[in-house]
Amino acid sequence: MSTELEDNNVLKLSKTEAKELLQKWREENARHSEQVRDIWMNIDFGGSLGDEKWQVLEQVCVAAIDLHDNELIKECLQQLDNKFPNSCRVKRLKIMAKLELRERFEDALQMYDQMIAKDESNSLLYKRKIAILLAERRVAEAIKELCDYLKKFMNDTEAWLQLSDLYIEEQEYSRAAFCVEELILANPHNHLYHERYAAIQYTINTAESLELSRSYFSQALRLNPNNLRALYGLLLSANSVAALPKTTSQKKRENLRLANWASTQIQKLYREGSDDESRINAMEGMLANLQITPNST
Amino acid sequence: MSDLWYKYVIAMGLLSLLHSGYSAAQHRSYVRLVEQEFNGPPEDIVIQCVVSLLVTIAAIVSLNTKHFREIHALDDLKEKTIDSINNRPNFYIFNHRGRLCR
């Protein structure tokens, strides 16, 4: 996940670079709160942000809430309040900062209910209510609320992802797989969804699901040949299918060939990424041991 | 060289189109002078018009094909990491250890 800036200074960026970096983080949903705060405090944008200023302020406000930095929160909220006096979005930020941060969840829930009564079509409010339930670790209720929410707002990618994660937490893998299927239907060319579906199927660990996982890992690789997780997944799932008692010997050979191909690709990718011979040798040694044998109980 | 050829063909096509339009108008005024019914332009003018239109369109498109690029739906997705699906901004919760990161 690390950008080159993880360890280096974000302070050395120019204004335009910082602005583009913030925009990139907004689009990727990255949560680099400390770095966002560093950028905001140390780089004086002046007027160069233009209309993006309000989005950046929102981003900085959320980062400040993440870091429990009360002065920065107050400063951001004041500026946003002056610009957008009766805005629901700003009000939501205020509730997040004042009530959710101090863990006054009941009050926050009440306020959200009031706001929902005024405007039922505002999806963000429902999601914050679900987030409060998650913060209180009431996972079963959160799942129920999220299902109701998804009946109303069916094409909300974030919510489907959250629901699939919650089901994984509860170990209901088939339902988690269903959620990711919805995502794949909506975005068939996103290799990450295929990879996640394949990972869930691999976890389910029945004969059909292992074959399914192998084909979805392959699809993820076809969409993005550099996806290392999908390569490892292909290696493991092909090995697992080959190790199943029911596979014919021809299928076994095919699967082992596939696993070999995957391991050569992995080695190639690692070689391109680093020159350190010792690490590469360690990795090759590990690959030789990556066989999952079925339990004989 | 082939650029020039396509441009030549486009010019010829447009001229032929204009010519067929002019002949149709001329035919119309002739028919009015001769006081016959006007049943539309004669077939050869219609054929000339349609053929020159198609030739011009084909030449214009071929002139520009080397500038067309394939549309890849996937290129911007290749850079996405798994963090982009693991982080869901609208569901962030804040009771974590962040308060200690001052």
mmCIF file of N, CA and C in Angstrom, chain A residues 92-219:
data_model
loop_
_atom_site.group_PDB
_atom_site.id
_atom_site.type_symbol
_atom_site.label_atom_id
_atom_site.label_comp_id
_atom_site.label_asym_id
_atom_site.label_seq_id
_atom_site.Cartn_x
_atom_site.Cartn_y
_atom_site.Cartn_z
ATOM 1 N N ARG A 92 -23.362 16.751 9.589
ATOM 2 C CA ARG A 92 -22.922 15.374 9.827
ATOM 3 C C ARG A 92 -21.498 15.376 10.350
ATOM 4 N N LEU A 93 -20.643 16.229 9.782
ATOM 5 C CA LEU A 93 -19.264 16.303 10.264
ATOM 6 C C LEU A 93 -19.245 16.740 11.726
ATOM 7 N N LYS A 94 -20.130 17.686 12.051
ATOM 8 C CA LYS A 94 -20.152 18.158 13.439
ATOM 9 C C LYS A 94 -20.554 17.049 14.388
ATOM 10 N N ILE A 95 -21.571 16.268 13.986
ATOM 11 C CA ILE A 95 -21.998 15.166 14.852
ATOM 12 C C ILE A 95 -20.862 14.169 14.999
ATOM 13 N N MET A 96 -20.164 13.900 13.869
ATOM 14 C CA MET A 96 -19.045 12.960 13.945
ATOM 15 C C MET A 96 -17.999 13.476 14.917
ATOM 16 N N ALA A 97 -17.718 14.794 14.843
ATOM 17 C CA ALA A 97 -16.623 15.331 15.642
ATOM 18 C C ALA A 97 -17.005 15.425 17.110
ATOM 19 N N LYS A 98 -18.244 15.902 17.375
ATOM 20 C CA LYS A 98 -18.542 16.163 18.770
ATOM 21 C C LYS A 98 -19.084 14.940 19.487
ATOM 22 N N LEU A 99 -20.020 14.238 18.840
ATOM 23 C CA LEU A 99 -20.682 13.188 19.588
ATOM 24 C C LEU A 99 -19.995 11.843 19.402
ATOM 25 N N GLU A 100 -19.697 11.485 18.127
ATOM 26 C CA GLU A 100 -19.139 10.144 17.941
ATOM 27 C C GLU A 100 -17.752 10.053 18.529
ATOM 28 N N LEU A 101 -16.988 11.146 18.439
ATOM 29 C CA LEU A 101 -15.623 11.117 18.947
ATOM 30 C C LEU A 101 -15.625 10.917 20.449
ATOM 31 N N ARG A 102 -16.604 11.542 21.127
ATOM 32 C CA ARG A 102 -16.654 11.417 22.583
ATOM 33 C C ARG A 102 -17.457 10.194 22.996
ATOM 34 N N GLU A 103 -17.818 9.376 22.013
ATOM 35 C CA GLU A 103 -18.534 8.131 22.283
ATOM 36 C C GLU A 103 -19.906 8.340 22.904
ATOM 37 N N ARG A 104 -20.542 9.483 22.590
ATOM 38 C CA ARG A 104 -21.912 9.693 23.043
ATOM 39 C C ARG A 104 -22.830 9.176 21.945
ATOM 40 N N PHE A 105 -22.856 7.834 21.842
ATOM 41 C CA PHE A 105 -23.501 7.254 20.679
ATOM 42 C C PHE A 105 -25.011 7.424 20.686
ATOM 43 N N GLU A 106 -25.629 7.400 21.876
ATOM 44 C CA GLU A 106 -27.089 7.536 21.919
ATOM 45 C C GLU A 106 -27.510 8.891 21.372
ATOM 46 N N ASP A 107 -26.775 9.947 21.847
ATOM 47 C CA ASP A 107 -27.129 11.289 21.367
ATOM 48 C C ASP A 107 -26.943 11.385 19.862
ATOM 49 N N ALA A 108 -25.824 10.786 19.398
ATOM 50 C CA ALA A 108 -25.571 10.850 17.958
ATOM 51 C C ALA A 108 -26.693 10.161 17.186
ATOM 52 N N LEU A 109 -27.116 8.997 17.681
ATOM 53 C CA LEU A 109 -28.193 8.273 16.991
ATOM 54 C C LEU A 109 -29.462 9.111 16.952
ATOM 55 N N GLN A 110 -29.748 9.786 18.075
ATOM 56 C CA GLN A 110 -30.957 10.614 18.084
ATOM 57 C C GLN A 110 -30.868 11.718 17.044
ATOM 58 N N MET A 111 -29.700 12.378 16.997
ATOM 59 C CA MET A 111 -29.582 13.475 16.047
ATOM 60 C C MET A 111 -29.708 12.976 14.617
ATOM 61 N N TYR A 112 -29.104 11.815 14.360
ATOM 62 C CA TYR A 112 -29.223 11.291 12.996
ATOM 63 C C TYR A 112 -30.673 10.968 12.673
ATOM 64 N N ASP A 113 -31.389 10.421 13.667
ATOM 65 C CA ASP A 113 -32.799 10.116 13.402
ATOM 66 C C ASP A 113 -33.573 11.370 13.058
ATOM 67 N N GLN A 114 -33.272 12.449 13.794
ATOM 68 C CA GLN A 114 -33.951 13.715 13.476
ATOM 69 C C GLN A 114 -33.649 14.157 12.057
ATOM 70 N N MET A 115 -32.368 14.068 11.678
ATOM 71 C CA MET A 115 -32.024 14.516 10.334
ATOM 72 C C MET A 115 -32.647 13.625 9.268
ATOM 73 N N ILE A 116 -32.746 12.333 9.569
ATOM 74 C CA ILE A 116 -33.355 11.426 8.587
ATOM 75 C C ILE A 116 -34.824 11.754 8.428
ATOM 76 N N ALA A 117 -35.479 12.116 9.562
ATOM 77 C CA ALA A 117 -36.904 12.459 9.465
ATOM 78 C C ALA A 117 -37.103 13.645 8.536
ATOM 79 N N LYS A 118 -36.104 14.545 8.514
ATOM 80 C CA LYS A 118 -36.267 15.690 7.617
ATOM 81 C C LYS A 118 -35.994 15.320 6.173
ATOM 82 N N ASP A 119 -35.025 14.399 5.965
ATOM 83 C CA ASP A 119 -34.661 14.081 4.587
ATOM 84 C C ASP A 119 -34.349 12.603 4.479
ATOM 85 N N GLU A 120 -35.323 11.827 3.968
ATOM 86 C CA GLU A 120 -35.128 10.385 4.007
ATOM 87 C C GLU A 120 -34.193 9.869 2.941
ATOM 88 N N SER A 121 -33.870 10.708 1.953
ATOM 89 C CA SER A 121 -33.109 10.133 0.848
ATOM 90 C C SER A 121 -31.625 10.358 0.999
ATOM 91 N N ASN A 122 -31.193 10.856 2.157
ATOM 92 C CA ASN A 122 -29.779 11.154 2.325
ATOM 93 C C ASN A 122 -29.050 9.913 2.802
ATOM 94 N N SER A 123 -28.339 9.265 1.893
ATOM 95 C CA SER A 123 -27.780 7.963 2.233
ATOM 96 C C SER A 123 -26.687 8.057 3.279
ATOM 97 N N LEU A 124 -25.979 9.220 3.348
ATOM 98 C CA LEU A 124 -24.852 9.310 4.272
ATOM 99 C C LEU A 124 -25.300 9.137 5.715
ATOM 100 N N LEU A 125 -26.517 9.622 6.024
ATOM 101 C CA LEU A 125 -26.955 9.551 7.411
ATOM 102 C C LEU A 125 -27.193 8.114 7.840
ATOM 103 N N TYR A 126 -27.809 7.328 6.930
ATOM 104 C CA TYR A 126 -28.010 5.926 7.273
ATOM 105 C C TYR A 126 -26.670 5.250 7.526
ATOM 106 N N LYS A 127 -25.699 5.603 6.670
ATOM 107 C CA LYS A 127 -24.408 4.935 6.821
ATOM 108 C C LYS A 127 -23.727 5.311 8.122
ATOM 109 N N ARG A 128 -23.907 6.553 8.551
ATOM 110 C CA ARG A 128 -23.302 6.924 9.833
ATOM 111 C C ARG A 128 -23.972 6.179 10.977
ATOM 112 N N LYS A 129 -25.277 5.978 10.883
ATOM 113 C CA LYS A 129 -25.941 5.214 11.944
ATOM 114 C C LYS A 129 -25.361 3.815 12.021
ATOM 115 N N ILE A 130 -25.145 3.213 10.829
ATOM 116 C CA ILE A 130 -24.580 1.866 10.830
ATOM 117 C C ILE A 130 -23.168 1.905 11.390
ATOM 118 N N ALA A 131 -22.419 2.981 11.073
ATOM 119 C CA ALA A 131 -21.052 3.072 11.595
ATOM 120 C C ALA A 131 -21.067 3.145 13.114
ATOM 121 N N ILE A 132 -22.075 3.851 13.673
ATOM 122 C CA ILE A 132 -22.162 3.913 15.138
ATOM 123 C C ILE A 132 -22.400 2.530 15.706
ATOM 124 N N LEU A 133 -23.289 1.770 15.060
ATOM 125 C CA LEU A 133 -23.527 0.409 15.548
ATOM 126 C C LEU A 133 -22.237 -0.398 15.498
ATOM 127 N N LEU A 134 -21.439 -0.177 14.434
ATOM 128 C CA LEU A 134 -20.179 -0.901 14.346
ATOM 129 C C LEU A 134 -19.223 -0.480 15.448
ATOM 130 N N ALA A 135 -19.217 0.828 15.759
ATOM 131 C CA ALA A 135 -18.305 1.299 16.801
ATOM 132 C C ALA A 135 -18.666 0.681 18.146
ATOM 133 N N GLU A 136 -19.961 0.404 18.341
ATOM 134 C CA GLU A 136 -20.367 -0.224 19.591
ATOM 135 C C GLU A 136 -20.286 -1.740 19.520
ATOM 136 N N ARG A 137 -19.759 -2.247 18.394
ATOM 137 C CA ARG A 137 -19.602 -3.681 18.197
ATOM 138 C C ARG A 137 -20.916 -4.446 18.230
ATOM 139 N N ARG A 138 -21.989 -3.798 17.834
ATOM 140 C CA ARG A 138 -23.257 -4.521 17.721
ATOM 141 C C ARG A 138 -23.370 -5.018 16.289
ATOM 142 N N VAL A 139 -22.603 -6.090 15.998
ATOM 143 C CA VAL A 139 -22.434 -6.467 14.589
ATOM 144 C C VAL A 139 -23.720 -7.012 13.994
ATOM 145 N N ALA A 140 -24.455 -7.810 14.759
ATOM 146 C CA ALA A 140 -25.664 -8.417 14.194
ATOM 147 C C ALA A 140 -26.681 -7.344 13.820
ATOM 148 N N GLU A 141 -26.857 -6.349 14.721
ATOM 149 C CA GLU A 141 -27.790 -5.268 14.382
ATOM 150 C C GLU A 141 -27.298 -4.481 13.186
ATOM 151 N N ALA A 142 -25.982 -4.266 13.153
ATOM 152 C CA ALA A 142 -25.429 -3.519 12.023
ATOM 153 C C ALA A 142 -25.714 -4.239 10.716
ATOM 154 N N ILE A 143 -25.594 -5.570 10.740
ATOM 155 C CA ILE A 143 -25.868 -6.331 9.519
ATOM 156 C C ILE A 143 -27.311 -6.140 9.101
ATOM 157 N N LYS A 144 -28.209 -6.190 10.083
ATOM 158 C CA LYS A 144 -29.629 -6.056 9.742
ATOM 159 C C LYS A 144 -29.899 -4.673 9.167
ATOM 160 N N GLU A 145 -29.343 -3.640 9.819
ATOM 161 C CA GLU A 145 -29.579 -2.291 9.317
ATOM 162 C C GLU A 145 -29.006 -2.117 7.923
ATOM 163 N N LEU A 146 -27.829 -2.701 7.719
ATOM 164 C CA LEU A 146 -27.184 -2.562 6.422
ATOM 165 C C LEU A 146 -28.011 -3.253 5.343
ATOM 166 N N CYS A 147 -28.609 -4.410 5.672
ATOM 167 C CA CYS A 147 -29.466 -5.077 4.686
ATOM 168 C C CYS A 147 -30.656 -4.199 4.340
ATOM 169 N N ASP A 148 -31.261 -3.581 5.364
ATOM 170 C CA ASP A 148 -32.401 -2.697 5.074
ATOM 171 C C ASP A 148 -31.969 -1.529 4.204
ATOM 172 N N TYR A 149 -30.777 -0.983 4.558
ATOM 173 C CA TYR A 149 -30.276 0.137 3.766
ATOM 174 C C TYR A 149 -30.086 -0.266 2.316
ATOM 175 N N LEU A 150 -29.536 -1.492 2.106
ATOM 176 C CA LEU A 150 -29.249 -1.906 0.737
ATOM 177 C C LEU A 150 -30.513 -2.192 -0.040
ATOM 178 N N LYS A 151 -31.627 -2.503 0.677
ATOM 179 C CA LYS A 151 -32.875 -2.674 -0.074
ATOM 180 C C LYS A 151 -33.298 -1.347 -0.677
ATOM 181 N N LYS A 152 -32.948 -0.242 0.040
ATOM 182 C CA LYS A 152 -33.351 1.057 -0.501
ATOM 183 C C LYS A 152 -32.355 1.576 -1.529
ATOM 184 N N PHE A 153 -31.065 1.404 -1.231
ATOM 185 C CA PHE A 153 -30.044 1.992 -2.095
ATOM 186 C C PHE A 153 -29.212 0.851 -2.658
ATOM 187 N N MET A 154 -29.702 0.262 -3.759
ATOM 188 C CA MET A 154 -29.089 -1.000 -4.156
ATOM 189 C C MET A 154 -27.739 -0.902 -4.823
ATOM 190 N N ASN A 155 -27.374 0.273 -5.318
ATOM 191 C CA ASN A 155 -26.132 0.273 -6.086
ATOM 192 C C ASN A 155 -25.009 0.969 -5.337
ATOM 193 N N ASP A 156 -25.012 0.821 -4.021
ATOM 194 C CA ASP A 156 -24.007 1.505 -3.212
ATOM 195 C C ASP A 156 -22.839 0.566 -2.975
ATOM 196 N N THR A 157 -21.745 0.776 -3.735
ATOM 197 C CA THR A 157 -20.615 -0.163 -3.688
ATOM 198 C C THR A 157 -20.047 -0.306 -2.302
ATOM 199 N N GLU A 158 -19.861 0.856 -1.642
ATOM 200 C CA GLU A 158 -19.255 0.845 -0.319
ATOM 201 C C GLU A 158 -20.048 -0.018 0.643
ATOM 202 N N ALA A 159 -21.367 0.109 0.584
ATOM 203 C CA ALA A 159 -22.202 -0.620 1.523
ATOM 204 C C ALA A 159 -22.136 -2.120 1.268
ATOM 205 N N TRP A 160 -22.107 -2.514 -0.025
ATOM 206 C CA TRP A 160 -21.985 -3.954 -0.296
ATOM 207 C C TRP A 160 -20.654 -4.488 0.243
ATOM 208 N N LEU A 161 -19.580 -3.702 0.054
ATOM 209 C CA LEU A 161 -18.277 -4.135 0.560
ATOM 210 C C LEU A 161 -18.310 -4.262 2.070
ATOM 211 N N GLN A 162 -18.942 -3.275 2.726
ATOM 212 C CA GLN A 162 -18.998 -3.319 4.183
ATOM 213 C C GLN A 162 -19.792 -4.528 4.638
ATOM 214 N N LEU A 163 -20.908 -4.803 3.943
ATOM 215 C CA LEU A 163 -21.725 -5.949 4.331
ATOM 216 C C LEU A 163 -20.952 -7.239 4.146
ATOM 217 N N SER A 164 -20.176 -7.330 3.048
ATOM 218 C CA SER A 164 -19.439 -8.582 2.845
ATOM 219 C C SER A 164 -18.391 -8.750 3.936
ATOM 220 N N ASP A 165 -17.757 -7.638 4.347
ATOM 221 C CA ASP A 165 -16.790 -7.750 5.440
ATOM 222 C C ASP A 165 -17.457 -8.174 6.740
ATOM 223 N N LEU A 166 -18.637 -7.639 6.997
ATOM 224 C CA LEU A 166 -19.326 -8.014 8.232
ATOM 225 C C LEU A 166 -19.702 -9.491 8.216
ATOM 226 N N TYR A 167 -20.144 -9.986 7.053
ATOM 227 C CA TYR A 167 -20.468 -11.403 6.987
ATOM 228 C C TYR A 167 -19.221 -12.247 7.179
ATOM 229 N N ILE A 168 -18.084 -11.777 6.633
ATOM 230 C CA ILE A 168 -16.857 -12.545 6.822
ATOM 231 C C ILE A 168 -16.508 -12.606 8.303
ATOM 232 N N GLU A 169 -16.750 -11.462 8.990
ATOM 233 C CA GLU A 169 -16.479 -11.453 10.424
ATOM 234 C C GLU A 169 -17.334 -12.469 11.150
ATOM 235 N N GLU A 170 -18.591 -12.606 10.683
ATOM 236 C CA GLU A 170 -19.482 -13.557 11.321
ATOM 237 C C GLU A 170 -19.329 -14.955 10.753
ATOM 238 N N GLN A 171 -18.383 -15.119 9.839
ATOM 239 C CA GLN A 171 -18.083 -16.407 9.220
ATOM 240 C C GLN A 171 -19.219 -16.969 8.390
ATOM 241 N N GLU A 172 -20.067 -16.069 7.847
ATOM 242 C CA GLU A 172 -21.117 -16.539 6.940
ATOM 243 C C GLU A 172 -20.621 -16.290 5.523
ATOM 244 N N TYR A 173 -19.763 -17.206 5.056
ATOM 245 C CA TYR A 173 -19.017 -16.913 3.849
ATOM 246 C C TYR A 173 -19.882 -16.905 2.601
ATOM 247 N N SER A 174 -20.929 -17.744 2.578
ATOM 248 C CA SER A 174 -21.722 -17.766 1.346
ATOM 249 C C SER A 174 -22.441 -16.442 1.162
ATOM 250 N N ARG A 175 -22.895 -15.831 2.282
ATOM 251 C CA ARG A 175 -23.556 -14.536 2.129
ATOM 252 C C ARG A 175 -22.556 -13.459 1.750
ATOM 253 N N ALA A 176 -21.354 -13.555 2.307
ATOM 254 C CA ALA A 176 -20.317 -12.596 1.918
ATOM 255 C C ALA A 176 -20.042 -12.724 0.431
ATOM 256 N N ALA A 177 -20.010 -13.997 -0.050
ATOM 257 C CA ALA A 177 -19.766 -14.194 -1.485
ATOM 258 C C ALA A 177 -20.882 -13.571 -2.306
ATOM 259 N N PHE A 178 -22.133 -13.668 -1.809
ATOM 260 C CA PHE A 178 -23.240 -13.060 -2.543
ATOM 261 C C PHE A 178 -23.054 -11.562 -2.685
ATOM 262 N N CYS A 179 -22.607 -10.912 -1.602
ATOM 263 C CA CYS A 179 -22.403 -9.465 -1.667
ATOM 264 C C CYS A 179 -21.360 -9.111 -2.714
ATOM 265 N N VAL A 180 -20.257 -9.885 -2.719
ATOM 266 C CA VAL A 180 -19.221 -9.558 -3.695
ATOM 267 C C VAL A 180 -19.704 -9.858 -5.111
ATOM 268 N N GLU A 181 -20.598 -10.870 -5.247
ATOM 269 C CA GLU A 181 -21.160 -11.127 -6.585
ATOM 270 C C GLU A 181 -21.894 -9.915 -7.103
ATOM 271 N N GLU A 182 -22.658 -9.242 -6.197
ATOM 272 C CA GLU A 182 -23.367 -8.036 -6.627
ATOM 273 C C GLU A 182 -22.386 -6.999 -7.152
ATOM 274 N N LEU A 183 -21.246 -6.885 -6.436
ATOM 275 C CA LEU A 183 -20.251 -5.910 -6.876
ATOM 276 C C LEU A 183 -19.673 -6.270 -8.223
ATOM 277 N N ILE A 184 -19.420 -7.582 -8.424
ATOM 278 C CA ILE A 184 -18.843 -8.001 -9.698
ATOM 279 C C ILE A 184 -19.824 -7.733 -10.830
ATOM 280 N N LEU A 185 -21.125 -7.931 -10.554
ATOM 281 C CA LEU A 185 -22.128 -7.640 -11.576
ATOM 282 C C LEU A 185 -22.062 -6.187 -12.006
ATOM 283 N N ALA A 186 -21.860 -5.319 -11.020
ATOM 284 C CA ALA A 186 -21.873 -3.896 -11.350
ATOM 285 C C ALA A 186 -20.564 -3.447 -11.980
ATOM 286 N N ASN A 187 -19.443 -4.043 -11.572
ATOM 287 C CA ASN A 187 -18.134 -3.629 -12.088
ATOM 288 C C ASN A 187 -17.358 -4.839 -12.537
ATOM 289 N N PRO A 188 -17.690 -5.403 -13.684
ATOM 290 C CA PRO A 188 -17.053 -6.669 -14.028
ATOM 291 C C PRO A 188 -15.573 -6.558 -14.358
ATOM 292 N N HIS A 189 -15.076 -5.318 -14.595
ATOM 293 C CA HIS A 189 -13.680 -5.243 -14.980
ATOM 294 C C HIS A 189 -12.757 -4.871 -13.834
ATOM 295 N N ASN A 190 -13.265 -4.873 -12.611
ATOM 296 C CA ASN A 190 -12.418 -4.518 -11.478
ATOM 297 C C ASN A 190 -11.796 -5.784 -10.911
ATOM 298 N N HIS A 191 -10.474 -5.912 -11.082
ATOM 299 C CA HIS A 191 -9.854 -7.189 -10.713
ATOM 300 C C HIS A 191 -9.909 -7.439 -9.210
ATOM 301 N N LEU A 192 -10.026 -6.377 -8.408
ATOM 302 C CA LEU A 192 -10.011 -6.573 -6.960
ATOM 303 C C LEU A 192 -11.249 -7.322 -6.487
ATOM 304 N N TYR A 193 -12.382 -7.087 -7.144
ATOM 305 C CA TYR A 193 -13.583 -7.790 -6.709
ATOM 306 C C TYR A 193 -13.484 -9.274 -7.022
ATOM 307 N N HIS A 194 -12.932 -9.581 -8.201
ATOM 308 C CA HIS A 194 -12.757 -10.995 -8.540
ATOM 309 C C HIS A 194 -11.833 -11.670 -7.549
ATOM 310 N N GLU A 195 -10.766 -10.935 -7.176
ATOM 311 C CA GLU A 195 -9.805 -11.511 -6.240
ATOM 312 C C GLU A 195 -10.457 -11.760 -4.889
ATOM 313 N N ARG A 196 -11.285 -10.799 -4.449
ATOM 314 C CA ARG A 196 -11.914 -10.980 -3.144
ATOM 315 C C ARG A 196 -12.912 -12.128 -3.183
ATOM 316 N N TYR A 197 -13.649 -12.245 -4.278
ATOM 317 C CA TYR A 197 -14.596 -13.353 -4.407
ATOM 318 C C TYR A 197 -13.857 -14.671 -4.353
ATOM 319 N N ALA A 198 -12.714 -14.716 -5.080
ATOM 320 C CA ALA A 198 -11.946 -15.950 -5.102
ATOM 321 C C ALA A 198 -11.426 -16.279 -3.714
ATOM 322 N N ALA A 199 -11.009 -15.236 -2.954
ATOM 323 C CA ALA A 199 -10.489 -15.499 -1.615
ATOM 324 C C ALA A 199 -11.580 -16.069 -0.719
ATOM 325 N N ILE A 200 -12.803 -15.518 -0.857
ATOM 326 C CA ILE A 200 -13.905 -16.036 -0.040
ATOM 327 C C ILE A 200 -14.204 -17.482 -0.416
ATOM 328 N N GLN A 201 -14.213 -17.768 -1.710
ATOM 329 C CA GLN A 201 -14.487 -19.143 -2.130
ATOM 330 C C GLN A 201 -13.408 -20.088 -1.638
ATOM 331 N N TYR A 202 -12.163 -19.602 -1.640
ATOM 332 C CA TYR A 202 -11.074 -20.453 -1.156
ATOM 333 C C TYR A 202 -11.267 -20.768 0.315
ATOM 334 N N THR A 203 -11.807 -19.766 1.050
ATOM 335 C CA THR A 203 -12.031 -19.994 2.478
ATOM 336 C C THR A 203 -13.133 -21.016 2.716
ATOM 337 N N ILE A 204 -14.125 -21.027 1.827
ATOM 338 C CA ILE A 204 -15.234 -21.970 2.011
ATOM 339 C C ILE A 204 -14.747 -23.409 1.876
ATOM 340 N N ASN A 205 -13.749 -23.622 0.986
ATOM 341 C CA ASN A 205 -12.979 -24.867 1.013
ATOM 342 C C ASN A 205 -13.769 -26.147 0.730
ATOM 343 N N THR A 206 -14.771 -26.079 -0.158
ATOM 344 C CA THR A 206 -15.340 -27.332 -0.656
ATOM 345 C C THR A 206 -14.789 -27.534 -2.066
ATOM 346 N N ALA A 207 -15.064 -28.700 -2.631
ATOM 347 C CA ALA A 207 -14.468 -29.009 -3.930
ATOM 348 C C ALA A 207 -14.883 -28.003 -4.995
ATOM 349 N N GLU A 208 -16.221 -27.712 -5.058
ATOM 350 C CA GLU A 208 -16.665 -26.784 -6.112
ATOM 351 C C GLU A 208 -16.113 -25.405 -5.846
ATOM 352 N N SER A 209 -16.091 -25.013 -4.563
ATOM 353 C CA SER A 209 -15.682 -23.634 -4.311
ATOM 354 C C SER A 209 -14.200 -23.460 -4.600
ATOM 355 N N LEU A 210 -13.385 -24.533 -4.416
ATOM 356 C CA LEU A 210 -11.972 -24.394 -4.757
ATOM 357 C C LEU A 210 -11.787 -24.206 -6.254
ATOM 358 N N GLU A 211 -12.584 -24.959 -7.040
ATOM 359 C CA GLU A 211 -12.472 -24.770 -8.490
ATOM 360 C C GLU A 211 -12.923 -23.375 -8.880
ATOM 361 N N LEU A 212 -14.016 -22.918 -8.227
ATOM 362 C CA LEU A 212 -14.513 -21.578 -8.500
ATOM 363 C C LEU A 212 -13.450 -20.541 -8.146
ATOM 364 N N SER A 213 -12.784 -20.756 -7.022
ATOM 365 C CA SER A 213 -11.786 -19.789 -6.600
ATOM 366 C C SER A 213 -10.635 -19.772 -7.593
ATOM 367 N N ARG A 214 -10.269 -20.973 -8.099
ATOM 368 C CA ARG A 214 -9.188 -20.978 -9.077
ATOM 369 C C ARG A 214 -9.559 -20.179 -10.321
ATOM 370 N N SER A 215 -10.820 -20.353 -10.783
ATOM 371 C CA SER A 215 -11.178 -19.616 -12.006
ATOM 372 C C SER A 215 -11.284 -18.125 -11.759
ATOM 373 N N TYR A 216 -11.744 -17.717 -10.560
ATOM 374 C CA TYR A 216 -11.819 -16.269 -10.329
ATOM 375 C C TYR A 216 -10.456 -15.646 -10.126
ATOM 376 N N PHE A 217 -9.533 -16.405 -9.513
ATOM 377 C CA PHE A 217 -8.174 -15.854 -9.417
ATOM 378 C C PHE A 217 -7.591 -15.685 -10.814
ATOM 379 N N SER A 218 -7.879 -16.660 -11.704
ATOM 380 C CA SER A 218 -7.361 -16.520 -13.065
ATOM 381 C C SER A 218 -7.966 -15.311 -13.751
ATOM 382 N N GLN A 219 -9.250 -15.075 -13.517
ATOM 383 C CA GLN A 219 -9.887 -13.926 -14.152
ATOM 384 C C GLN A 219 -9.276 -12.632 -13.635
#
